[in-house]
mmCIF file of C-alpha atoms in Angstrom:
data_model
loop_
_atom_site.group_PDB
_atom_site.id
_atom_site.type_symbol
_atom_site.label_atom_id
_atom_site.label_comp_id
_atom_site.label_asym_id
_atom_site.label_seq_id
_atom_site.Cartn_x
_atom_site.Cartn_y
_atom_site.Cartn_z
ATOM 1 C CA UNK A 1 0.008 0.002 0.001
ATOM 2 C CA UNK A 2 1.493 3.313 -0.980
ATOM 3 C CA UNK A 3 1.845 5.962 1.696
ATOM 4 C CA UNK A 4 1.170 9.530 0.611
ATOM 5 C CA UNK A 5 2.738 12.378 2.544
ATOM 6 C CA UNK A 6 0.762 15.575 2.596
ATOM 7 C CA UNK A 7 2.360 18.958 2.516
ATOM 8 C CA UNK A 8 1.121 21.484 5.024
ATOM 9 C CA UNK A 9 0.194 24.720 3.245
ATOM 10 C CA UNK A 10 2.601 27.530 4.049
ATOM 11 C CA UNK A 11 5.412 25.186 5.127
ATOM 12 C CA UNK A 12 8.483 25.153 2.882
ATOM 13 C CA UNK A 13 8.861 21.814 1.135
ATOM 14 C CA UNK A 14 12.525 21.478 2.227
ATOM 15 C CA UNK A 15 11.591 21.928 5.892
ATOM 16 C CA UNK A 16 8.690 19.498 5.560
ATOM 17 C CA UNK A 17 11.019 16.863 4.048
ATOM 18 C CA UNK A 18 13.539 17.329 6.879
ATOM 19 C CA UNK A 19 10.821 16.877 9.506
ATOM 20 C CA UNK A 20 9.587 13.764 7.729
ATOM 21 C CA UNK A 21 13.059 12.206 7.698
ATOM 22 C CA UNK A 22 13.508 12.788 11.418
ATOM 23 C CA UNK A 23 10.123 11.311 12.303
ATOM 24 C CA UNK A 24 10.369 8.422 9.831
ATOM 25 C CA UNK A 25 13.851 7.354 11.015
ATOM 26 C CA UNK A 26 14.086 7.817 14.793
ATOM 27 C CA UNK A 27 17.620 8.057 16.151
ATOM 28 C CA UNK A 28 18.811 5.002 18.059
ATOM 29 C CA UNK A 29 20.243 6.908 21.004
ATOM 30 C CA UNK A 30 21.360 3.744 22.802
ATOM 31 C CA UNK A 31 23.416 2.649 19.783
ATOM 32 C CA UNK A 32 24.867 6.136 19.405
ATOM 33 C CA UNK A 33 25.813 6.216 23.078
ATOM 34 C CA UNK A 34 27.467 2.807 22.825
ATOM 35 C CA UNK A 35 29.468 3.896 19.778
ATOM 36 C CA UNK A 36 30.624 7.029 21.591
ATOM 37 C CA UNK A 37 31.652 5.038 24.665
ATOM 38 C CA UNK A 38 33.538 2.554 22.470
ATOM 39 C CA UNK A 39 35.399 5.355 20.722
ATOM 40 C CA UNK A 40 36.268 7.012 24.028
ATOM 41 C CA UNK A 41 37.580 3.721 25.421
ATOM 42 C CA UNK A 42 39.691 3.140 22.310
ATOM 43 C CA UNK A 43 41.198 6.624 22.571
ATOM 44 C CA UNK A 44 41.930 6.157 26.283
ATOM 45 C CA UNK A 45 43.652 2.819 25.654
ATOM 46 C CA UNK A 46 45.637 4.272 22.775
ATOM 47 C CA UNK A 47 46.809 7.170 24.928
ATOM 48 C CA UNK A 48 47.841 4.748 27.695
ATOM 49 C CA UNK A 49 49.642 2.577 25.125
ATOM 50 C CA UNK A 50 51.673 5.412 23.656
ATOM 51 C CA UNK A 51 52.493 6.825 27.090
ATOM 52 C CA UNK A 52 53.719 3.477 28.405
ATOM 53 C CA UNK A 53 55.675 2.938 25.213
ATOM 54 C CA UNK A 54 57.463 6.234 25.758
ATOM 55 C CA UNK A 55 58.399 5.127 29.286
ATOM 56 C CA UNK A 56 60.278 2.125 27.866
ATOM 57 C CA UNK A 57 61.699 4.010 24.881
ATOM 58 C CA UNK A 58 62.948 6.897 27.026
ATOM 59 C CA UNK A 59 64.682 4.482 29.380
ATOM 60 C CA UNK A 60 66.488 2.997 26.372
ATOM 61 C CA UNK A 61 67.499 6.372 24.943
ATOM 62 C CA UNK A 62 68.741 7.709 28.278
ATOM 63 C CA UNK A 63 70.814 4.628 29.014
ATOM 64 C CA UNK A 64 72.109 4.323 25.480
ATOM 65 C CA UNK A 65 73.131 7.950 24.909
ATOM 66 C CA UNK A 66 73.396 9.391 28.425
ATOM 67 C CA UNK A 67 70.852 12.195 28.154
ATOM 68 C CA UNK A 68 71.761 13.449 31.611
ATOM 69 C CA UNK A 69 68.729 12.275 33.559
ATOM 70 C CA UNK A 70 69.184 8.818 35.082
ATOM 71 C CA UNK A 71 72.369 8.289 33.051
ATOM 72 C CA UNK A 72 75.232 10.709 32.539
ATOM 73 C CA UNK A 73 76.994 11.049 29.199
ATOM 74 C CA UNK A 74 80.124 9.364 30.586
ATOM 75 C CA UNK A 75 78.101 6.314 31.673
ATOM 76 C CA UNK A 76 76.195 6.003 28.387
ATOM 77 C CA UNK A 77 76.142 2.635 26.675
ATOM 78 C CA UNK A 78 77.610 4.123 23.496
ATOM 79 C CA UNK A 79 80.530 5.417 25.545
ATOM 80 C CA UNK A 80 81.337 2.044 27.075
ATOM 81 C CA UNK A 81 79.044 2.170 30.083
ATOM 82 C CA UNK A 82 76.951 -0.761 31.223
ATOM 83 C CA UNK A 83 73.152 -0.322 31.461
ATOM 84 C CA UNK A 84 72.876 -3.118 34.032
ATOM 85 C CA UNK A 85 75.998 -2.899 36.185
ATOM 86 C CA UNK A 86 74.985 0.047 38.349
ATOM 87 C CA UNK A 87 71.510 -1.256 39.114
ATOM 88 C CA UNK A 88 72.142 -4.997 39.476
ATOM 89 C CA UNK A 89 75.380 -4.641 41.432
ATOM 90 C CA UNK A 90 73.508 -2.689 44.111
ATOM 91 C CA UNK A 91 70.710 -5.189 44.611
ATOM 92 C CA UNK A 92 70.640 -5.745 48.369
ATOM 93 C CA UNK A 93 67.477 -7.703 49.048
ATOM 94 C CA UNK A 94 65.614 -10.758 47.843
ATOM 95 C CA UNK A 95 66.427 -14.384 47.054
ATOM 96 C CA UNK A 96 68.082 -13.536 43.696
ATOM 97 C CA UNK A 97 70.551 -11.047 45.141
ATOM 98 C CA UNK A 98 73.672 -13.116 44.375
ATOM 99 C CA UNK A 99 72.448 -13.985 40.872
ATOM 100 C CA UNK A 100 71.838 -10.333 40.036
ATOM 101 C CA UNK A 101 75.327 -9.454 41.254
ATOM 102 C CA UNK A 102 76.781 -12.053 38.899
ATOM 103 C CA UNK A 103 74.761 -10.764 35.955
ATOM 104 C CA UNK A 104 75.652 -7.111 36.566
ATOM 105 C CA UNK A 105 77.655 -5.702 33.665
ATOM 106 C CA UNK A 106 77.622 -8.899 31.616
ATOM 107 C CA UNK A 107 77.477 -8.234 27.888
ATOM 108 C CA UNK A 108 74.544 -10.586 27.358
ATOM 109 C CA UNK A 109 72.616 -8.937 30.190
ATOM 110 C CA UNK A 110 73.235 -5.464 28.758
ATOM 111 C CA UNK A 111 72.076 -6.482 25.282
ATOM 112 C CA UNK A 112 68.990 -8.344 26.459
ATOM 113 C CA UNK A 113 67.981 -5.460 28.733
ATOM 114 C CA UNK A 114 68.487 -2.749 26.099
ATOM 115 C CA UNK A 115 66.867 -4.706 23.265
ATOM 116 C CA UNK A 116 63.933 -5.394 25.556
ATOM 117 C CA UNK A 117 63.467 -1.706 26.349
ATOM 118 C CA UNK A 118 63.763 -0.714 22.698
ATOM 119 C CA UNK A 119 61.538 -3.457 21.313
ATOM 120 C CA UNK A 120 58.779 -3.013 23.898
ATOM 121 C CA UNK A 121 58.829 0.749 23.498
ATOM 122 C CA UNK A 122 58.616 0.680 19.698
ATOM 123 C CA UNK A 123 55.944 -2.037 19.715
ATOM 124 C CA UNK A 124 53.728 -0.060 22.091
ATOM 125 C CA UNK A 125 54.125 3.248 20.287
ATOM 126 C CA UNK A 126 53.565 1.628 16.901
ATOM 127 C CA UNK A 127 50.678 -0.523 18.120
ATOM 128 C CA UNK A 128 52.130 -3.743 16.684
ATOM 129 C CA UNK A 129 53.197 -7.007 18.262
ATOM 130 C CA UNK A 130 51.444 -6.124 21.493
ATOM 131 C CA UNK A 131 51.178 -9.740 22.613
ATOM 132 C CA UNK A 132 54.923 -10.232 22.321
ATOM 133 C CA UNK A 133 55.483 -6.877 24.017
ATOM 134 C CA UNK A 134 53.162 -7.877 26.851
ATOM 135 C CA UNK A 135 54.910 -11.212 27.401
ATOM 136 C CA UNK A 136 58.453 -9.864 27.228
ATOM 137 C CA UNK A 137 57.565 -6.716 29.139
ATOM 138 C CA UNK A 138 55.933 -8.694 31.935
ATOM 139 C CA UNK A 139 59.039 -10.874 32.215
ATOM 140 C CA UNK A 140 61.331 -7.815 32.277
ATOM 141 C CA UNK A 141 59.205 -6.072 34.879
ATOM 142 C CA UNK A 142 59.050 -9.227 36.995
ATOM 143 C CA UNK A 143 62.849 -9.383 37.038
ATOM 144 C CA UNK A 144 63.068 -5.711 37.982
ATOM 145 C CA UNK A 145 60.498 -6.283 40.722
ATOM 146 C CA UNK A 146 62.587 -9.179 42.046
ATOM 147 C CA UNK A 147 65.696 -6.978 41.954
ATOM 148 C CA UNK A 148 64.041 -4.289 44.086
ATOM 149 C CA UNK A 149 62.161 -6.906 46.170
ATOM 150 C CA UNK A 150 59.396 -4.764 47.678
ATOM 151 C CA UNK A 151 58.455 -7.427 50.313
ATOM 152 C CA UNK A 152 61.726 -6.748 52.172
ATOM 153 C CA UNK A 153 61.461 -4.413 55.148
ATOM 154 C CA UNK A 154 65.226 -4.232 55.515
ATOM 155 C CA UNK A 155 68.183 -4.459 53.175
ATOM 156 C CA UNK A 156 71.098 -6.861 53.564
ATOM 157 C CA UNK A 157 72.998 -4.294 55.645
ATOM 158 C CA UNK A 158 70.076 -3.876 58.039
ATOM 159 C CA UNK A 159 68.968 -0.489 56.748
ATOM 160 C CA UNK A 160 65.285 0.150 56.072
ATOM 161 C CA UNK A 161 64.317 -0.756 52.535
ATOM 162 C CA UNK A 162 61.925 2.150 52.136
ATOM 163 C CA UNK A 163 59.362 -0.086 50.432
ATOM 164 C CA UNK A 164 55.907 1.473 50.528
ATOM 165 C CA UNK A 165 53.999 -1.659 49.489
ATOM 166 C CA UNK A 166 55.180 -5.266 49.735
ATOM 167 C CA UNK A 167 53.392 -6.399 46.552
ATOM 168 C CA UNK A 168 51.756 -3.788 44.356
ATOM 169 C CA UNK A 169 54.208 -1.292 42.906
ATOM 170 C CA UNK A 170 54.663 0.308 39.504
ATOM 171 C CA UNK A 171 56.216 -2.854 38.045
ATOM 172 C CA UNK A 172 53.005 -4.771 38.705
ATOM 173 C CA UNK A 173 50.817 -1.974 37.377
ATOM 174 C CA UNK A 174 52.870 -1.650 34.196
ATOM 175 C CA UNK A 175 52.677 -5.403 33.644
ATOM 176 C CA UNK A 176 48.905 -5.432 34.102
ATOM 177 C CA UNK A 177 48.554 -2.507 31.714
ATOM 178 C CA UNK A 178 50.664 -4.320 29.102
ATOM 179 C CA UNK A 179 48.350 -7.324 29.318
ATOM 180 C CA UNK A 180 45.225 -5.153 29.060
ATOM 181 C CA UNK A 181 46.609 -3.372 25.992
ATOM 182 C CA UNK A 182 47.385 -6.699 24.321
ATOM 183 C CA UNK A 183 43.991 -8.339 24.909
ATOM 184 C CA UNK A 184 42.023 -5.244 23.852
ATOM 185 C CA UNK A 185 43.863 -4.774 20.526
ATOM 186 C CA UNK A 186 44.755 -1.262 21.625
ATOM 187 C CA UNK A 187 47.059 -0.839 18.650
ATOM 188 C CA UNK A 188 44.139 -0.339 16.262
ATOM 189 C CA UNK A 189 43.686 3.273 17.381
ATOM 190 C CA UNK A 190 46.551 5.733 16.939
ATOM 191 C CA UNK A 191 48.682 2.881 15.689
ATOM 192 C CA UNK A 192 49.426 0.382 12.953
ATOM 193 C CA UNK A 193 47.536 -2.452 14.575
ATOM 194 C CA UNK A 194 44.989 -2.986 11.789
ATOM 195 C CA UNK A 195 47.608 -3.023 9.026
ATOM 196 C CA UNK A 196 49.834 -5.295 11.112
ATOM 197 C CA UNK A 197 46.962 -7.727 11.723
ATOM 198 C CA UNK A 198 46.221 -7.841 7.984
ATOM 199 C CA UNK A 199 49.694 -9.190 7.132
ATOM 200 C CA UNK A 200 49.537 -12.863 6.052
ATOM 201 C CA UNK A 201 52.173 -13.955 8.566
ATOM 202 C CA UNK A 202 50.258 -12.312 11.411
ATOM 203 C CA UNK A 203 46.957 -13.838 10.287
ATOM 204 C CA UNK A 204 48.578 -17.257 10.271
ATOM 205 C CA UNK A 205 50.257 -16.746 13.649
ATOM 206 C CA UNK A 206 47.886 -14.875 15.986
ATOM 207 C CA UNK A 207 50.519 -14.717 18.745
ATOM 208 C CA UNK A 208 52.242 -12.038 16.625
ATOM 209 C CA UNK A 209 49.172 -9.858 16.931
#
């Protein structure tokens, strides 16, 4: 059955058509609200991803080139300094204390540490390989947590450790954030995640996602 739409005398036809479209196709406000919330969440996750990536990348750059913050120019990796010796040789708490002392300054430890910082930082900023970044980053942060050993109230020399929480510190929070970013495909916004996922090798091996 055909439906005929009457035109109210005195009303411009363009305005009448606009009113008809609005009444004939009601806006799904719930769907619009959900889409807005989804977009906001994606943006928030992308911002967190890039920020965390910069944390790792900055640590690499400072240790590699001695930018004068945590690492002086003389102690830079490019100038013969060791990125791990200063930190690991001063570990004074926890069950892995002696192991960390042995690893301090070792070439393999320096390379693994620096490549980890660089790879995780670039992966997060680029939005690619987030599952690998989450796994390797969690392992790196777990080792750093063990080196600081927050559960200890006192150091090996008897001094107060200064730990403010025996379990939950920034290492744990960073690791949890890495996992969240990986499982939510946070690289699709503000990143190359979609293009990366479309590569044949990534489609065939989801763990590269």
